Short mmCIF file of C-alpha atoms in Angstrom, two decimals:
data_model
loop_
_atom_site.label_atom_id
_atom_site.label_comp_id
_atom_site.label_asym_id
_atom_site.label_seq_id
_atom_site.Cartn_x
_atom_site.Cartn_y
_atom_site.Cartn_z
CA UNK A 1 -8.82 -54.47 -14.57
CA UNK A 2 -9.99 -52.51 -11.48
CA UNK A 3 -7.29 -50.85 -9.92
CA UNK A 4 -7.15 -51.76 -5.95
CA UNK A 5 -5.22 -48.91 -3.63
CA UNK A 6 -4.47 -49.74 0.17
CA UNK A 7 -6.20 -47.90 2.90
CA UNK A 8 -4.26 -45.56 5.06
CA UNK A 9 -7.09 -43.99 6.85
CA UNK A 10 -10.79 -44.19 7.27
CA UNK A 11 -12.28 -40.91 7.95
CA UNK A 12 -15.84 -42.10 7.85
CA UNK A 13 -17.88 -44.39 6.12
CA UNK A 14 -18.09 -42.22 2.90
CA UNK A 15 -14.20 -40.92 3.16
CA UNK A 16 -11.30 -42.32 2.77
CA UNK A 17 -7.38 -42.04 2.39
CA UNK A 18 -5.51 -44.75 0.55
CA UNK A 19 -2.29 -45.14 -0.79
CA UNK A 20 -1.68 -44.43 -4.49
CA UNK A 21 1.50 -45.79 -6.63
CA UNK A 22 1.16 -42.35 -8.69
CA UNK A 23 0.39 -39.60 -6.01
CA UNK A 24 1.30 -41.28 -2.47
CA UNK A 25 -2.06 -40.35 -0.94
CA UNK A 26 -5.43 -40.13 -2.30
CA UNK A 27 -8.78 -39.06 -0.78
CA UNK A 28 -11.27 -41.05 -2.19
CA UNK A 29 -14.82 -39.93 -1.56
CA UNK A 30 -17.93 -42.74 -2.23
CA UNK A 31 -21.04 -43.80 -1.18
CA UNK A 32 -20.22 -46.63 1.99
CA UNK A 33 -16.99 -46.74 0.49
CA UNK A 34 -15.50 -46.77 3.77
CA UNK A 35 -17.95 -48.99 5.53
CA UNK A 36 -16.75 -51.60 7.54
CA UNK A 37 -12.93 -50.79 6.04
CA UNK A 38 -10.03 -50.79 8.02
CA UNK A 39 -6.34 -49.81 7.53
CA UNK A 40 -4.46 -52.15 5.57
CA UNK A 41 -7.22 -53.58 3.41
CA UNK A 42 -7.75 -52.86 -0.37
CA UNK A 43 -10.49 -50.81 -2.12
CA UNK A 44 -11.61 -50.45 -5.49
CA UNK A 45 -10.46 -47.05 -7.30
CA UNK A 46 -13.72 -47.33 -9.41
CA UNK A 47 -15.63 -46.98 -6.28
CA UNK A 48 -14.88 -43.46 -5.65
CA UNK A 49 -17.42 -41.28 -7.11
CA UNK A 50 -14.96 -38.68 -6.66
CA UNK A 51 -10.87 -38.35 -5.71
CA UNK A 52 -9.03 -35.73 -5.01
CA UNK A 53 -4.92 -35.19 -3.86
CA UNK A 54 -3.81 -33.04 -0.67
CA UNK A 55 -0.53 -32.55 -1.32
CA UNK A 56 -0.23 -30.19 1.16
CA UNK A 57 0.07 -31.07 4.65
CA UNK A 58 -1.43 -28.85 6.78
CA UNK A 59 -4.78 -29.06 4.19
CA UNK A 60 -4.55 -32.27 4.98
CA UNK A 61 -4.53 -32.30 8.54
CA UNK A 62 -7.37 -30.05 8.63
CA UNK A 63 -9.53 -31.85 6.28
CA UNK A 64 -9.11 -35.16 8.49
CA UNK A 65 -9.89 -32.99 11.77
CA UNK A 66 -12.58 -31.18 10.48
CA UNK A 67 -14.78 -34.17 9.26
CA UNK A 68 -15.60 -35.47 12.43
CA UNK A 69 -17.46 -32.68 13.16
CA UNK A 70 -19.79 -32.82 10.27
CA UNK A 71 -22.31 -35.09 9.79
CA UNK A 72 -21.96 -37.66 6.79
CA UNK A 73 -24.87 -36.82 4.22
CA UNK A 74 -23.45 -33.39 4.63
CA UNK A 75 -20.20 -34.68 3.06
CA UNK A 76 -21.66 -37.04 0.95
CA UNK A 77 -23.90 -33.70 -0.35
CA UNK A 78 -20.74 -31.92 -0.61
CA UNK A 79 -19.49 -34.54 -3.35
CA UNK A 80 -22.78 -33.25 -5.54
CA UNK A 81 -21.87 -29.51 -4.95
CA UNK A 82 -18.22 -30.07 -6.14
CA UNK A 83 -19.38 -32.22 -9.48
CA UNK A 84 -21.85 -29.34 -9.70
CA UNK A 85 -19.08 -26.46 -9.72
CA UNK A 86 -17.04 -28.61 -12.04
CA UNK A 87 -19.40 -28.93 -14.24
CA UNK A 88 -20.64 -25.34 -14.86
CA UNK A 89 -17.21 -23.96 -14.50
CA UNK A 90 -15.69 -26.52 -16.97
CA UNK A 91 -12.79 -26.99 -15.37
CA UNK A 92 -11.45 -29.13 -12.76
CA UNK A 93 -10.84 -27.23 -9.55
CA UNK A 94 -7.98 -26.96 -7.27
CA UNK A 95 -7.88 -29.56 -4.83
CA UNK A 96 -7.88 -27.09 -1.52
CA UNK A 97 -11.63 -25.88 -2.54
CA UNK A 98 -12.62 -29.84 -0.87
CA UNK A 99 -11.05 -28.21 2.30
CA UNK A 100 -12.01 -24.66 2.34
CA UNK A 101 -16.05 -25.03 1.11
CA UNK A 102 -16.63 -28.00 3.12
CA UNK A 103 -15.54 -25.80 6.23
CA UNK A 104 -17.37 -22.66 5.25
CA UNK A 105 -20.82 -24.55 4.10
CA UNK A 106 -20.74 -26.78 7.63
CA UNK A 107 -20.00 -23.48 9.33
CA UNK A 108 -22.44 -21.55 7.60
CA UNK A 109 -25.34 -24.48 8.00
CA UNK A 110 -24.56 -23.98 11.78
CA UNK A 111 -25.28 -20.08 11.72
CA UNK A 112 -28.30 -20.35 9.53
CA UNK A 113 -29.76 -22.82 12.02
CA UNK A 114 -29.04 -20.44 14.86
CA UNK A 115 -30.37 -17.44 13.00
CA UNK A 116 -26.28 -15.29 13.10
CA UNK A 117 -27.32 -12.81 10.76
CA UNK A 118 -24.12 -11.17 9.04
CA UNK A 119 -23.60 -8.65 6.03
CA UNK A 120 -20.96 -9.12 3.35
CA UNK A 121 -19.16 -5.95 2.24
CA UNK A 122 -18.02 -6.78 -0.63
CA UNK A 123 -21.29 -8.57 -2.21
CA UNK A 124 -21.32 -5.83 -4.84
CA UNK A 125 -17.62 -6.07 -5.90
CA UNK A 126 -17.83 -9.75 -5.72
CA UNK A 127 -20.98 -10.07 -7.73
CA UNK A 128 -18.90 -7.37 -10.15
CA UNK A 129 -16.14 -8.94 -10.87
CA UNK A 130 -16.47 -13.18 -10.88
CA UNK A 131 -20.67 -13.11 -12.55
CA UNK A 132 -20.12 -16.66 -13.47
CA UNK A 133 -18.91 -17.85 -10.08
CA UNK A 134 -21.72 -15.57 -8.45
CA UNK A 135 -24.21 -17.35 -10.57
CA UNK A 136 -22.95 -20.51 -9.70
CA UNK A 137 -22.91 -20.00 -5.71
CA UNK A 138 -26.41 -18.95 -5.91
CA UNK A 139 -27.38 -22.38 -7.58
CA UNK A 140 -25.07 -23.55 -4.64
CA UNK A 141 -27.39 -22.16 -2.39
CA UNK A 142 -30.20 -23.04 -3.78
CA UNK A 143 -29.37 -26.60 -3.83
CA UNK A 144 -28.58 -26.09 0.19
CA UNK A 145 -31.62 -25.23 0.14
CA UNK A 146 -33.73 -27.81 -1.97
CA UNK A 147 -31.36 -29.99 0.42
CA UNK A 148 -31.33 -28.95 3.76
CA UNK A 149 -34.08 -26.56 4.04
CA UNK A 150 -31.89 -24.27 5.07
CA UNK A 151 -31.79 -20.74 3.75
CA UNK A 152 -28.84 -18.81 3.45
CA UNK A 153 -28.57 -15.08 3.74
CA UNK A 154 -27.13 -13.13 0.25
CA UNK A 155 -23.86 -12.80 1.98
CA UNK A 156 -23.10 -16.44 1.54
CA UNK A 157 -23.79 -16.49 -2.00
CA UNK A 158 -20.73 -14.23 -2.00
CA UNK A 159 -18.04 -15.83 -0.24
CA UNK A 160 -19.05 -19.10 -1.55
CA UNK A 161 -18.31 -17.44 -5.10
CA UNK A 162 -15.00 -16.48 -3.62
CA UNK A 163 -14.30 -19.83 -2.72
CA UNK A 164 -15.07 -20.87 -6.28
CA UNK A 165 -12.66 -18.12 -7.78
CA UNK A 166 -10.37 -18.96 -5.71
CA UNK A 167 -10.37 -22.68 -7.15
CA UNK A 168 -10.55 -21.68 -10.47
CA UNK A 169 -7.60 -19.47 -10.76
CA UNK A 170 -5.35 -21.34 -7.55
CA UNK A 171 -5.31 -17.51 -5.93
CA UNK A 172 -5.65 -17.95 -2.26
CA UNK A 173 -8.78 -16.50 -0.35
CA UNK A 174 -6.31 -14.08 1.48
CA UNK A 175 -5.01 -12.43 -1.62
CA UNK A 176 -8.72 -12.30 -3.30
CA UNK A 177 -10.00 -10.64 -0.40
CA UNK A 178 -6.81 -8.17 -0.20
CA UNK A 179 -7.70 -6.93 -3.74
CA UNK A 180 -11.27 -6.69 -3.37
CA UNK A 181 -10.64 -4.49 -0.17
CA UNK A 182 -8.12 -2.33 -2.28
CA UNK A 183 -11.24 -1.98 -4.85
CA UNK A 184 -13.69 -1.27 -2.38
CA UNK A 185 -11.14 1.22 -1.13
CA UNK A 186 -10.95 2.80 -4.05
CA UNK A 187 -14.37 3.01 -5.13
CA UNK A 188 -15.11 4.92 -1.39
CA UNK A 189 -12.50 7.63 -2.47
CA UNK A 190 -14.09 7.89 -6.01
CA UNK A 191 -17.45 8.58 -3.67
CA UNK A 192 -15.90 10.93 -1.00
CA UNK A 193 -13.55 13.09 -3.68
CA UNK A 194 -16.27 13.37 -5.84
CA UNK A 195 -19.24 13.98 -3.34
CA UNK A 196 -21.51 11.37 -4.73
CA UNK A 197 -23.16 8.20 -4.57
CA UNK A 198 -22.15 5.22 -7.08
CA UNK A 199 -25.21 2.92 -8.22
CA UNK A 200 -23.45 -0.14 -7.65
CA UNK A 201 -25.80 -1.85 -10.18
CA UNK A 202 -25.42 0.21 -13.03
CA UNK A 203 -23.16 -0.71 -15.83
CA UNK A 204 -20.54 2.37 -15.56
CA UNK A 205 -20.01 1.16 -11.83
CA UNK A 206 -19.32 -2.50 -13.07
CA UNK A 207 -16.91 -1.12 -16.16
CA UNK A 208 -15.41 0.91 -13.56
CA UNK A 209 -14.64 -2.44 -10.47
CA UNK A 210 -13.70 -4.61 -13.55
CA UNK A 211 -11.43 -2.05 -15.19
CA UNK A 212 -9.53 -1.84 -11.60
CA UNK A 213 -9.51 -5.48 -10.94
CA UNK A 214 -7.69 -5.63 -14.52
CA UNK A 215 -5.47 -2.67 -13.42
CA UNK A 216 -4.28 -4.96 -10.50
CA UNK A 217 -3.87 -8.06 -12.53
CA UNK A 218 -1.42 -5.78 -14.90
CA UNK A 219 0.36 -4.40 -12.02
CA UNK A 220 1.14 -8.27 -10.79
CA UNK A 221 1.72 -9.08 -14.59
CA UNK A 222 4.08 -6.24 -15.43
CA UNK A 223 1.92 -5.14 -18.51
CA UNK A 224 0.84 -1.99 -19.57
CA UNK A 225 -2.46 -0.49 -20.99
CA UNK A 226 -1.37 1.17 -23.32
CA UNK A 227 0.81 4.13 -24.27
CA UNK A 228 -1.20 7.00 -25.32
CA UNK A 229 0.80 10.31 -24.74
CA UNK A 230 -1.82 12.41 -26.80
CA UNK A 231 -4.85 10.78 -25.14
CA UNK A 232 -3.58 11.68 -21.85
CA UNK A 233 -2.64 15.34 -22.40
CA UNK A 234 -6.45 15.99 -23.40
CA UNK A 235 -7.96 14.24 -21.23
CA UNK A 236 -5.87 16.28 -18.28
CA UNK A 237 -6.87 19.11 -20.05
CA UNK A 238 -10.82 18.45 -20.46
CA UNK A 239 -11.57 16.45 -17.18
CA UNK A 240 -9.02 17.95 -14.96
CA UNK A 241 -10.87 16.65 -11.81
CA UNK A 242 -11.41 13.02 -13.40
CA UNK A 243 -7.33 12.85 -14.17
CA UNK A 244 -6.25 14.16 -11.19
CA UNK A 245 -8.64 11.52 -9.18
CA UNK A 246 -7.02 8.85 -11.58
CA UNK A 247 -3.62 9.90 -9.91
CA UNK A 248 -4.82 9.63 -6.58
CA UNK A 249 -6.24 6.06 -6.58
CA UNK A 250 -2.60 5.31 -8.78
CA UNK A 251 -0.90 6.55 -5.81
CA UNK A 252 -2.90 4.23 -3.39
CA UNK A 253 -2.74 1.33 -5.15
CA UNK A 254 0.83 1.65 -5.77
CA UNK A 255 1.40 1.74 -1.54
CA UNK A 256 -1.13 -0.92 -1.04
CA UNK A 257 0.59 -3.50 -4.18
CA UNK A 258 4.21 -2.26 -3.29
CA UNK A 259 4.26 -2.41 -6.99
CA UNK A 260 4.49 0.78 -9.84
CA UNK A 261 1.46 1.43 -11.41
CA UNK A 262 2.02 1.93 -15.22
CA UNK A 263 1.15 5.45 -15.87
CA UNK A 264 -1.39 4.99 -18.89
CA UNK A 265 -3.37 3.33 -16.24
CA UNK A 266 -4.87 7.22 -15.67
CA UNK A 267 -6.03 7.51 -19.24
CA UNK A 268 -8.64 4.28 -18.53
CA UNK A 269 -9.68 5.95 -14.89
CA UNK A 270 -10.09 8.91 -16.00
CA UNK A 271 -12.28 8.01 -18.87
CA UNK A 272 -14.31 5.69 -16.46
CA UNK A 273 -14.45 8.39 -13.76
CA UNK A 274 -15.66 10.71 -16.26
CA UNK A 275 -18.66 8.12 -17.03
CA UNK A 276 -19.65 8.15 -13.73
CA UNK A 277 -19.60 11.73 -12.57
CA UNK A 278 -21.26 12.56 -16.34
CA UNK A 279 -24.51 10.55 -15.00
CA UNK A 280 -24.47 11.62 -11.70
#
């Protein structure tokens, strides 16, 4: 038996909200499901070719402001890029990602059509550190394009792979960007104290972004890396300048986390530093 839900709200004739006896409030997303609906009248669940809960209010508030402004194949387009993302990520994403990448493509369609040309500064870091979600943003884009026509510039690719991260792992887009800005931080005082220039596409600089993007997940996790006593007394002793680098970028993560920084961190760093000054 088809389950019937009430309508609350119809946000346009492929969107609407409906009452649910499990979750309160559902958005339920369809082809004409919302055509010729009004409040008050029932609608098939099975009808939605895809539902999703906002729990949270403000989400919700912004989701039913912002659709207005876009046009309706673009939402009904968005419903394919979600099932898409699902799909290859194999995993059903957080519900705020119907929000936040509906926003940022309609927003982003609107600068590609008026040529805003922009640069991303953390495309290598991102690219680094999620591959899977960077691979899936570009087939994002690519459908955009197949689409719409429109072409987007690299830096898209990027923050649409954020977006994805950020809906596989529930971390907000505020705190992802905060620790990619610590690593790209760090990685400029590797450059500076060291006088050289990283290749960010060889492998030693993507062991190196990974390695620190693990180093901040144990810092929020409370684990350590190891406790090698030995290891670090020769290292200190043959790659002074490596070790005493490691020390430094402890030191700034530790004021940029407000969090200690376990100290066989510096036996990883240095051994990654070492990589990278050895080829350079």
């Amino acid at each position: 038996m088809e389950q019937q839900l009430k309508i609350k709200k119809v946000l346009n004739n492929n969107v609407i909200i409906a009452a649910h006896p499990s979750y309160e409030e559902v958005v339920l997303i369809g082809k004409g499901i919302g055509f010729n609906k009004s409040k008050g009248e029932e609608v098939s669940f099975d009808k939605a070719d895809k539902t999703f809960l906002l729990s949270n209010e403000q989400e919700k508030e912004q989701y039913v402001n912002l659709l207005p402004h876009i046009d309706e194949a673009l939402i009904d387009f968005m419903n394919d890029i979600l099932l898409h993302i699902e799909a290859r990520m194999g995993q059903e994403l957080n519900q705020h990602i119907h929000v936040a990448l509906t926003d940022h493509i309609a927003f982003a369609i609107n600068r590609a059509k008026k040529e805003m040309q922009f640069t991303n500064p953390f495309l290598f870091e991102i690219e680094s550190l999620y591959p899977k979600e960077y691979q899936v943003a570009t087939e994002v884009v690519t459908m955009i394009y197949d689409q719409m026509g429109i072409h987007f510039p690299e830096g898209e690719t990027g923050f649409i792979a954020l977006h994805i991260h950020s809906a596989v792992t529930d971390k907000t887009l505020r705190e992802i960007n905060r620790h990619n800005q610590l690593i790209t931080r760090l990685v400029g005082i590797v450059e500076d104290t060291m006088d050289i220039e990283i290749d960010k596409k060889s492998v030693d600089y993507h062991r190196l972004v990974q390695h620190l993007h693990r180093a901040i997940d144990r810092v929020y996790q409370g684990e350590s890396a190891g406790d090698e006593i030995r290891l670090a007394e020769m290292l200190k002793q043959e790659y002074p300048v490596c070790y005493n680098l490691a020390w430094k970028l402890i030191k700034v993560m530790q004021k940029q986390l407000n969090k200690p920084v376990d100290e066989s961190e510096a036996i990883y760093l240095t051994i990654h530093l070492q990589r990278l000054t050895h080829k350079s």
